Structures are given as C-alpha cells and as structure tokens.
C-alpha cells in the first residue's frame, strides 16, 4: 500500500469535524499511548520533538484547567474525556545529543534565543497537527482550542520548568451537539500558486 | 469506516521517512490541487487558514530559491519535483468575514499584533503539518526544511505583501538516496503525562 483509500481521506480530512459535544465514553490510557506512538514518528526539525503533552483525564485535572479557559470553551472542555495540553520545551536542545545523534545539533541552538523559540513553537505546533491527524486515524475526534490564558495554564501545568503551553485539544468520541455549520474552504487559486 | 487500517498508519506515520533523494517522476498540477483540497479541510483557529503556499515546480523557480538555502539543503531541493514554500499572511484576518461568517472574528485581531503573529504562525504551521500528512496520504513523500534564509525567501517569493515564509517542504516520489538512519523516538513517559 502506498496511498490511502477515499474512506481514509474522509476520516482524516473531508468528513472530520471539530467537535464541541462528546459521547459519554472514556478514552483508555492505552489509546493515549498509541496516539503518542504515532505522533512521535512524524518529522520535526533535527528530530527535536519539543512538544510536551499533558493529557487531562481526571475531574481534578479539569478543575485545574477550568479557570484559565475562555468562557466559550469551558462547558465543552469540562465534558471532554481528554484534554491534551500541548506545550513546548524551551530547553528541548538538551535532548538533541540523544534524539539526533548524527550531528552536534545542540550547538546550533545554545545562546540563540530567537532560533530556540521559533524552533520550539514551530515544531511543537507541527506535533499538535500530527496529534489531531493521529487521533482521527485512531477513530477519535478532536476539538483544538487556543482560547485560554497561556500564562495561567503554563503556571498551573508546567510550574518551575522551561515548558510553555502552545494550544489545547479536546479528544474523545464526538457527537453532533453544537457542531458548527461547515465554514467555507476556498479553492486552490485563492491561497496557493505554482511557479 | 471510523478508523484507519494498520497499513494506512504505516504510510502516514510508522514507515514514512523524510526524503532527501527523488525519483525522476514529476508531480502533476492536479495532484497539488488535490493536496490543497485535503489540507484546507483540516482545522485552523476560527477557520483562519493563514497559510499561503507557493509550489515551486519549474527550474526558474528553483533558481530563485537556491541562493537562500543552507548549503546542505541545496542539492536535494534542486532535485525535488516540487518545493512547497509555506508562508503565513499577517493580514489573514481580512478574510475572516468570508471564512468565518459565524461571528465578527476580524475584530478579535485588528490592532493586536502579538495575537496576529501567534495565530498566523501557529495555524500556518498546523497547515504545514496537515500538508505533510496529506501528501503522504496521496502517495507522495516529503522533505520538510527550516534551513534557509527567511528574509531572503520572503523578499523573493512574497514581495510587497503581508506574507512571510514559515518553512519549506520538498515533495515528490522519494527514493532511498541519502536517507538518514531512523533517529530515536522516546516512549510516552519521556515527554507525556496524564493528570
């Protein structure tokens, strides 16, 4: 097999929706491990893997998250079986001697704060995108969000570390409750060109 | 169908590699349109779709890109059938009245430069991640890169606009030439936790 079926493309892209309502059906811890085992395989720059992910699955965890959410994101997040807090480690380069043994990649970053930030933010976001795709591939649904107080979430979930939050993603088995009408998607010519 | 087969997971994640060598086989324009038609369906914040993509497919285009590439990225990029230049539009919010008709989302951004930048960078990167997954899903291979001069590429390919380059991605039918040995991928516990 070298390319996916139409059914698979529908699951990943065409028919998948951002979910706001959730079936009362838990997501097993084994599923979260399976999710990571897919996400970790997808490419990051020099295999830097800067994402640090906290999966909130308990009521205690949700209560810690709640005060930092924008009003419109509270109810759906409290009802979601899992909320992934996707962070990025500003000291990711300390792992490069293990993660990228081909070269002295750590030396590319030490002392270059702008490059560290750009690399951590860009590559943790890529990993967040892979997480959405991997979750859908495993039969789960997602509800990604950037409407929250980042300082508050960082302080609550990554205290005393070099990790900062990037974005959140509710995960579970979705239902059609509060599903938005599908927003417009423009044709190729609108935002793409060929030279 | 609600979840993907093991074969499909292998194509997307487990067996896919970052390619540095390319078969002498072109990628049809119809394929690039098919690629966008998948990428555009995946979620961005308020459907903001800030990515602007230039697909370099001509020798003329490659010559314009060449002087801005890091030495190690020149040969493989000159040999790739396609290089996607993934940019982000710092004025993406002007399209929100069309793209997100549910709310006055434009007003959330106007005058808030940090939010504009964070949203444009984060969401165009997500779209870049979706592009990698969509290309693999269509039977193509990818070679994403951040080793280039961003000011130079922005000036050459997005002159006089509000678009800045994010990262590049070679696309084509890969071969095993110069394939890196697979770098280590850590277990769940290393970078993830459950609360």
Short mmCIF file of C-alpha atoms in Angstrom, two decimals:
data_model
loop_
_atom_site.label_atom_id
_atom_site.label_comp_id
_atom_site.label_asym_id
_atom_site.label_seq_id
_atom_site.Cartn_x
_atom_site.Cartn_y
_atom_site.Cartn_z
CA UNK A 1 0.00 0.00 0.00
CA UNK A 2 1.39 3.41 -0.93
CA UNK A 3 -1.65 5.66 -0.76
CA UNK A 4 -4.79 5.90 1.30
CA UNK A 5 -8.32 4.98 0.27
CA UNK A 6 -11.04 7.59 -0.19
CA UNK A 7 -12.63 6.31 3.02
CA UNK A 8 -9.43 7.03 4.93
CA UNK A 9 -9.14 10.53 3.39
CA UNK A 10 -12.73 11.16 4.50
CA UNK A 11 -11.91 10.13 8.09
CA UNK A 12 -8.78 12.30 8.23
CA UNK A 13 -9.80 15.35 6.24
CA UNK A 14 -13.04 15.58 4.31
CA UNK A 15 -15.67 14.45 6.79
CA UNK A 16 -13.86 15.11 10.07
CA UNK A 17 -15.22 17.99 12.11
CA UNK A 18 -14.12 19.99 15.14
CA UNK A 19 -16.27 18.57 17.92
CA UNK A 20 -17.90 20.51 20.77
CA UNK A 21 -20.02 17.67 22.17
CA UNK A 22 -18.87 14.30 23.46
CA UNK A 23 -20.32 10.83 23.91
CA UNK A 24 -20.16 9.52 27.45
CA UNK A 25 -17.41 7.09 26.52
CA UNK A 26 -13.94 7.18 28.08
CA UNK A 27 -10.65 7.07 26.19
CA UNK A 28 -8.37 4.35 27.53
CA UNK A 29 -4.83 5.21 28.64
CA UNK A 30 -3.59 2.63 26.13
CA UNK A 31 -5.18 4.77 23.43
CA UNK A 32 -3.20 7.83 24.56
CA UNK A 33 0.00 5.79 24.40
CA UNK A 34 -0.98 4.55 20.92
CA UNK A 35 -1.56 8.18 19.94
CA UNK A 36 1.90 9.26 21.10
CA UNK A 37 3.45 6.25 19.39
CA UNK A 38 2.12 7.63 16.08
CA UNK A 39 2.81 11.32 16.76
CA UNK A 40 6.43 10.73 17.72
CA UNK A 41 7.20 9.16 14.33
CA UNK A 42 6.28 12.24 12.28
CA UNK A 43 9.02 14.69 11.33
CA UNK A 44 10.41 17.55 13.42
CA UNK A 45 13.47 19.63 12.64
CA UNK A 46 16.57 17.62 13.65
CA UNK A 47 14.12 15.24 15.40
CA UNK A 48 13.91 17.86 18.17
CA UNK A 49 10.45 16.71 19.38
CA UNK A 50 9.89 19.84 21.51
CA UNK A 51 6.25 19.09 22.39
CA UNK A 52 5.46 18.16 25.99
CA UNK A 53 1.94 16.85 26.36
CA UNK A 54 -0.20 16.66 29.48
CA UNK A 55 -3.36 14.61 28.96
CA UNK A 56 -6.02 15.82 31.36
CA UNK A 57 -8.37 12.89 32.02
CA UNK A 58 -9.48 13.37 35.66
CA UNK A 59 -12.05 15.71 37.19
CA UNK A 60 -9.24 17.10 39.37
CA UNK A 61 -7.23 17.95 36.27
CA UNK A 62 -10.22 19.56 34.56
CA UNK A 63 -10.86 21.73 37.63
CA UNK A 64 -7.26 22.98 37.45
CA UNK A 65 -7.74 23.88 33.79
CA UNK A 66 -11.17 25.48 34.10
CA UNK A 67 -10.28 28.94 35.48
CA UNK A 68 -7.89 29.56 32.58
CA UNK A 69 -10.34 28.81 29.75
CA UNK A 70 -12.26 31.38 27.76
CA UNK A 71 -15.94 31.29 28.69
CA UNK A 72 -16.97 29.68 25.39
CA UNK A 73 -14.54 26.79 25.89
CA UNK A 74 -15.48 25.84 29.46
CA UNK A 75 -18.54 23.58 29.10
CA UNK A 76 -17.21 21.52 26.20
CA UNK A 77 -13.82 21.07 27.85
CA UNK A 78 -15.35 20.02 31.18
CA UNK A 79 -17.38 17.41 29.25
CA UNK A 80 -14.49 16.07 27.14
CA UNK A 81 -12.98 12.72 28.22
CA UNK A 82 -9.48 14.07 27.49
CA UNK A 83 -7.93 17.48 27.01
CA UNK A 84 -4.40 17.44 25.63
CA UNK A 85 -2.31 20.38 26.81
CA UNK A 86 0.36 20.74 24.15
CA UNK A 87 3.38 22.60 25.46
CA UNK A 88 6.86 23.30 24.10
CA UNK A 89 10.13 22.96 25.94
CA UNK A 90 12.42 25.98 25.52
CA UNK A 91 15.29 23.68 26.57
CA UNK A 92 14.47 20.97 24.04
CA UNK A 93 18.03 21.23 22.72
CA UNK A 94 19.36 19.44 25.80
CA UNK A 95 17.82 16.24 24.41
CA UNK A 96 19.41 16.56 20.97
CA UNK A 97 22.52 14.50 21.76
CA UNK A 98 20.10 11.57 22.31
CA UNK A 99 17.44 12.43 19.72
CA UNK A 100 19.74 13.45 16.87
CA UNK A 101 22.99 11.53 17.25
CA UNK A 102 24.06 12.31 13.65
CA UNK A 103 25.49 15.75 14.48
CA UNK A 104 26.20 18.20 17.28
CA UNK A 105 22.78 19.80 16.84
CA UNK A 106 22.69 21.17 20.40
CA UNK A 107 25.40 23.67 19.46
CA UNK A 108 23.13 25.15 16.76
CA UNK A 109 20.75 26.40 19.44
CA UNK A 110 22.61 27.22 22.67
CA UNK A 111 22.62 31.02 23.12
CA UNK A 112 20.32 31.72 20.14
CA UNK A 113 17.04 32.54 21.89
CA UNK A 114 15.13 33.53 18.76
CA UNK A 115 16.04 30.28 16.99
CA UNK A 116 15.14 28.30 20.13
CA UNK A 117 11.75 29.95 20.37
CA UNK A 118 10.95 29.67 16.65
CA UNK A 119 12.03 26.02 16.56
CA UNK A 120 10.16 25.06 19.73
CA UNK A 121 6.96 26.86 18.73
CA UNK A 122 7.00 25.70 15.09
CA UNK A 123 7.84 22.07 15.77
CA UNK A 124 5.55 21.64 18.78
CA UNK A 125 2.75 23.03 16.61
CA UNK A 126 3.60 20.51 13.87
CA UNK A 127 3.37 17.81 16.54
CA UNK A 128 -0.01 19.21 17.58
CA UNK A 129 -1.17 18.92 13.98
CA UNK A 130 0.12 15.35 13.84
CA UNK A 131 -1.78 14.67 17.08
CA UNK A 132 -5.05 15.80 15.50
CA UNK A 133 -4.44 13.60 12.45
CA UNK A 134 -3.32 10.62 14.55
CA UNK A 135 -6.35 10.90 16.84
CA UNK A 136 -8.68 10.90 13.85
CA UNK A 137 -6.76 7.97 12.36
CA UNK A 138 -7.43 6.02 15.58
CA UNK A 139 -11.15 6.70 15.41
CA UNK A 140 -11.17 9.58 17.90
CA UNK A 141 -12.47 13.11 17.40
CA UNK A 142 -10.77 16.41 18.27
CA UNK A 143 -11.65 19.91 19.36
CA UNK A 144 -8.50 22.07 19.21
CA UNK A 145 -8.58 25.45 21.03
CA UNK A 146 -6.41 28.50 21.50
CA UNK A 147 -8.95 30.40 23.60
CA UNK A 148 -7.38 30.29 27.07
CA UNK A 149 -4.94 32.20 29.26
CA UNK A 150 -1.50 30.84 28.33
CA UNK A 151 0.30 32.28 31.36
CA UNK A 152 -2.25 30.66 33.66
CA UNK A 153 -2.09 27.23 32.01
CA UNK A 154 1.71 27.31 31.89
CA UNK A 155 1.93 28.20 35.59
CA UNK A 156 -0.60 25.54 36.60
CA UNK A 157 0.63 22.61 34.50
CA UNK A 158 4.33 23.29 33.85
CA UNK A 159 5.47 25.10 37.02
CA UNK A 160 9.18 25.64 37.52
CA UNK A 161 10.08 24.20 34.12
CA UNK A 162 11.21 25.53 30.74
CA UNK A 163 7.90 24.40 29.17
CA UNK A 164 5.24 26.85 27.94
CA UNK A 165 1.78 25.98 26.68
CA UNK A 166 1.08 26.17 22.94
CA UNK A 167 -2.55 25.07 22.45
CA UNK A 168 -5.20 22.72 23.83
CA UNK A 169 -7.08 19.91 22.13
CA UNK A 170 -10.15 18.13 23.47
CA UNK A 171 -10.18 14.45 22.49
CA UNK A 172 -12.89 11.83 22.71
CA UNK A 173 -15.72 10.24 20.79
CA UNK A 174 -17.70 13.18 19.48
CA UNK A 175 -21.39 13.65 18.94
CA UNK A 176 -23.13 16.29 16.81
CA UNK A 177 -24.07 18.56 19.72
CA UNK A 178 -23.25 22.21 18.95
CA UNK A 179 -21.50 21.29 15.74
CA UNK A 180 -20.85 24.47 13.74
CA UNK A 181 -22.07 24.61 10.17
CA UNK A 182 -19.06 23.84 7.96
CA UNK A 183 -17.17 27.06 7.24
CA UNK A 184 -16.15 27.89 3.65
CA UNK A 185 -13.00 26.36 2.21
CA UNK A 186 -11.52 28.28 -0.73
CA UNK A 187 -10.24 26.83 -3.99
CA UNK A 188 -6.55 26.35 -4.73
CA UNK A 189 -6.14 29.69 -6.55
CA UNK A 190 -7.20 31.74 -3.55
CA UNK A 191 -4.20 30.98 -1.32
CA UNK A 192 -1.86 28.89 -3.49
CA UNK A 193 0.19 29.41 -6.61
CA UNK A 194 2.63 27.48 -8.79
CA UNK A 195 5.90 28.98 -10.06
CA UNK B 1 -15.21 3.34 8.35
CA UNK B 2 -14.24 5.19 11.51
CA UNK B 3 -10.60 4.32 11.93
CA UNK B 4 -7.64 3.66 9.67
CA UNK B 5 -6.02 0.33 8.91
CA UNK B 6 -2.54 -0.57 10.10
CA UNK B 7 -1.36 -0.22 6.51
CA UNK B 8 -2.63 3.36 6.41
CA UNK B 9 -0.98 4.19 9.76
CA UNK B 10 2.27 2.81 8.35
CA UNK B 11 2.01 5.08 5.28
CA UNK B 12 1.25 8.17 7.36
CA UNK B 13 3.41 7.66 10.42
CA UNK B 14 5.32 4.47 11.11
CA UNK B 15 7.12 3.76 7.85
CA UNK B 16 7.17 7.24 6.32
CA UNK B 17 10.57 8.90 6.18
CA UNK B 18 11.94 12.37 5.47
CA UNK B 19 13.29 12.04 1.94
CA UNK B 20 16.48 13.58 0.57
CA UNK B 21 16.53 11.79 -2.80
CA UNK B 22 13.87 11.83 -5.51
CA UNK B 23 12.78 9.60 -8.34
CA UNK B 24 12.79 11.27 -11.75
CA UNK B 25 8.99 11.41 -11.78
CA UNK B 26 7.02 14.66 -11.93
CA UNK B 27 4.11 15.60 -9.69
CA UNK B 28 1.08 16.68 -11.73
CA UNK B 29 -0.55 20.05 -11.05
CA UNK B 30 -3.81 18.17 -10.43
CA UNK B 31 -2.03 16.44 -7.54
CA UNK B 32 -1.12 19.78 -5.95
CA UNK B 33 -4.76 20.86 -6.22
CA UNK B 34 -5.83 17.54 -4.66
CA UNK B 35 -3.32 18.18 -1.88
CA UNK B 36 -4.75 21.64 -1.12
CA UNK B 37 -8.29 20.25 -1.26
CA UNK B 38 -7.36 17.98 1.67
CA UNK B 39 -5.24 20.49 3.61
CA UNK B 40 -7.92 23.17 3.54
CA UNK B 41 -10.44 20.88 5.30
CA UNK B 42 -8.32 20.42 8.44
CA UNK B 43 -8.92 22.72 11.40
CA UNK B 44 -7.47 26.18 11.98
CA UNK B 45 -8.50 28.64 14.68
CA UNK B 46 -11.73 30.36 13.55
CA UNK B 47 -11.08 28.78 10.12
CA UNK B 48 -8.44 31.50 9.62
CA UNK B 49 -6.42 29.49 7.07
CA UNK B 50 -3.40 31.83 7.24
CA UNK B 51 -1.06 29.66 5.12
CA UNK B 52 -0.13 30.94 1.69
CA UNK B 53 1.61 28.28 -0.36
CA UNK B 54 3.86 28.72 -3.39
CA UNK B 55 4.62 25.42 -5.11
CA UNK B 56 7.95 25.69 -6.91
CA UNK B 57 7.88 23.26 -9.83
CA UNK B 58 9.99 24.98 -12.52
CA UNK B 59 13.74 25.30 -12.95
CA UNK B 60 13.29 29.08 -12.93
CA UNK B 61 11.54 28.87 -9.56
CA UNK B 62 14.23 26.61 -8.14
CA UNK B 63 16.96 29.05 -9.26
CA UNK B 64 15.18 31.84 -7.38
CA UNK B 65 15.08 29.69 -4.24
CA UNK B 66 18.63 28.37 -4.44
CA UNK B 67 20.65 31.35 -3.10
CA UNK B 68 18.57 31.41 0.09
CA UNK B 69 19.03 27.74 1.04
CA UNK B 70 21.52 26.43 3.58
CA UNK B 71 24.31 24.56 1.81
CA UNK B 72 23.08 21.14 2.99
CA UNK B 73 19.63 21.73 1.52
CA UNK B 74 20.67 22.88 -1.97
CA UNK B 75 21.24 19.66 -3.91
CA UNK B 76 18.16 17.82 -2.66
CA UNK B 77 15.92 20.83 -3.25
CA UNK B 78 17.24 21.40 -6.77
CA UNK B 79 16.45 17.72 -7.49
CA UNK B 80 12.94 17.72 -5.95
CA UNK B 81 9.98 17.86 -8.39
CA UNK B 82 8.19 20.30 -6.06
CA UNK B 83 9.19 22.55 -3.18
CA UNK B 84 6.28 23.98 -1.21
CA UNK B 85 7.05 27.38 0.28
CA UNK B 86 4.66 27.64 3.22
CA UNK B 87 4.10 31.26 4.21
CA UNK B 88 1.73 32.99 6.60
CA UNK B 89 -0.31 36.11 5.94
CA UNK B 90 -0.06 38.69 8.72
CA UNK B 91 -3.30 40.17 7.33
CA UNK B 92 -5.19 36.86 7.32
CA UNK B 93 -7.91 38.50 9.43
CA UNK B 94 -9.18 40.46 6.42
CA UNK B 95 -10.55 37.15 5.07
CA UNK B 96 -12.40 36.23 8.26
CA UNK B 97 -15.74 37.80 7.26
CA UNK B 98 -15.76 35.25 4.39
CA UNK B 99 -14.05 32.33 6.11
CA UNK B 100 -15.81 32.53 9.50
CA UNK B 101 -19.26 34.01 8.92
CA UNK B 102 -20.47 32.85 12.38
CA UNK B 103 -19.01 35.83 14.26
CA UNK B 104 -17.15 39.12 13.87
CA UNK B 105 -13.81 37.34 14.23
CA UNK B 106 -11.89 40.08 12.41
CA UNK B 107 -12.43 42.40 15.39
CA UNK B 108 -10.60 39.93 17.67
CA UNK B 109 -7.38 40.58 15.78
CA UNK B 110 -7.25 44.13 14.40
CA UNK B 111 -4.67 46.12 16.38
CA UNK B 112 -3.40 43.11 18.39
CA UNK B 113 -0.06 42.42 16.70
CA UNK B 114 1.09 39.70 19.09
CA UNK B 115 -2.16 37.74 18.68
CA UNK B 116 -1.97 38.21 14.89
CA UNK B 117 1.58 36.86 14.79
CA UNK B 118 0.93 33.95 17.15
CA UNK B 119 -2.24 32.96 15.28
CA UNK B 120 -0.67 33.27 11.83
CA UNK B 121 2.47 31.35 12.79
CA UNK B 122 0.69 28.65 14.80
CA UNK B 123 -2.06 27.99 12.30
CA UNK B 124 0.09 28.14 9.17
CA UNK B 125 2.37 25.62 10.87
CA UNK B 126 -0.60 23.36 11.59
CA UNK B 127 -1.47 23.63 7.90
CA UNK B 128 2.12 22.71 7.06
CA UNK B 129 1.76 19.61 9.23
CA UNK B 130 -1.52 18.74 7.51
CA UNK B 131 0.28 19.20 4.16
CA UNK B 132 2.89 16.61 5.12
CA UNK B 133 0.19 14.16 6.21
CA UNK B 134 -1.98 14.84 3.13
CA UNK B 135 0.99 14.40 0.77
CA UNK B 136 1.81 11.05 2.36
CA UNK B 137 -1.86 10.07 2.19
CA UNK B 138 -1.78 10.73 -1.57
CA UNK B 139 1.26 8.51 -2.06
CA UNK B 140 3.83 11.32 -2.15
CA UNK B 141 6.92 11.75 0.02
CA UNK B 142 8.10 14.85 1.86
CA UNK B 143 11.30 16.53 2.96
CA UNK B 144 10.43 19.45 5.26
CA UNK B 145 13.18 22.03 5.94
CA UNK B 146 13.78 25.09 8.06
CA UNK B 147 17.39 25.57 6.96
CA UNK B 148 17.16 28.68 4.77
CA UNK B 149 17.28 32.47 4.98
CA UNK B 150 13.71 33.53 5.78
CA UNK B 151 14.21 37.20 4.90
CA UNK B 152 15.59 36.22 1.50
CA UNK B 153 12.79 33.77 0.67
CA UNK B 154 10.11 36.21 1.86
CA UNK B 155 11.56 39.01 -0.29
CA UNK B 156 11.89 36.79 -3.35
CA UNK B 157 8.54 34.99 -3.25
CA UNK B 158 6.19 37.31 -1.33
CA UNK B 159 7.43 40.82 -2.26
CA UNK B 160 5.29 43.78 -1.29
CA UNK B 161 2.78 41.65 0.62
CA UNK B 162 1.92 40.89 4.25
CA UNK B 163 3.09 37.28 3.80
CA UNK B 164 6.23 35.90 5.48
CA UNK B 165 7.77 32.48 4.93
CA UNK B 166 7.35 29.81 7.63
CA UNK B 167 9.07 26.66 6.33
CA UNK B 168 9.79 24.73 3.14
CA UNK B 169 8.83 21.20 2.16
CA UNK B 170 10.21 19.22 -0.77
CA UNK B 171 7.57 16.96 -2.30
CA UNK B 172 7.83 14.14 -4.81
CA UNK B 173 8.27 10.42 -5.14
CA UNK B 174 11.22 9.65 -2.92
CA UNK B 175 14.00 7.12 -3.23
CA UNK B 176 16.37 5.86 -0.53
CA UNK B 177 19.31 8.07 -1.55
CA UNK B 178 20.90 9.78 1.47
CA UNK B 179 18.17 8.52 3.79
CA UNK B 180 19.24 9.15 7.39
CA UNK B 181 19.22 6.23 9.78
CA UNK B 182 15.96 6.49 11.79
CA UNK B 183 16.53 8.73 14.81
CA UNK B 184 15.37 7.58 18.27
CA UNK B 185 11.72 8.06 19.26
CA UNK B 186 11.14 8.08 23.03
CA UNK B 187 8.38 6.25 24.90
CA UNK B 188 5.25 8.00 26.18
CA UNK B 189 6.63 8.64 29.68
CA UNK B 190 9.56 10.73 28.41
CA UNK B 191 7.56 13.71 27.12
CA UNK B 192 3.93 12.95 28.09
CA UNK B 193 1.95 12.61 31.29
CA UNK B 194 -1.64 12.01 32.39
CA UNK B 195 -3.33 14.04 35.13
#
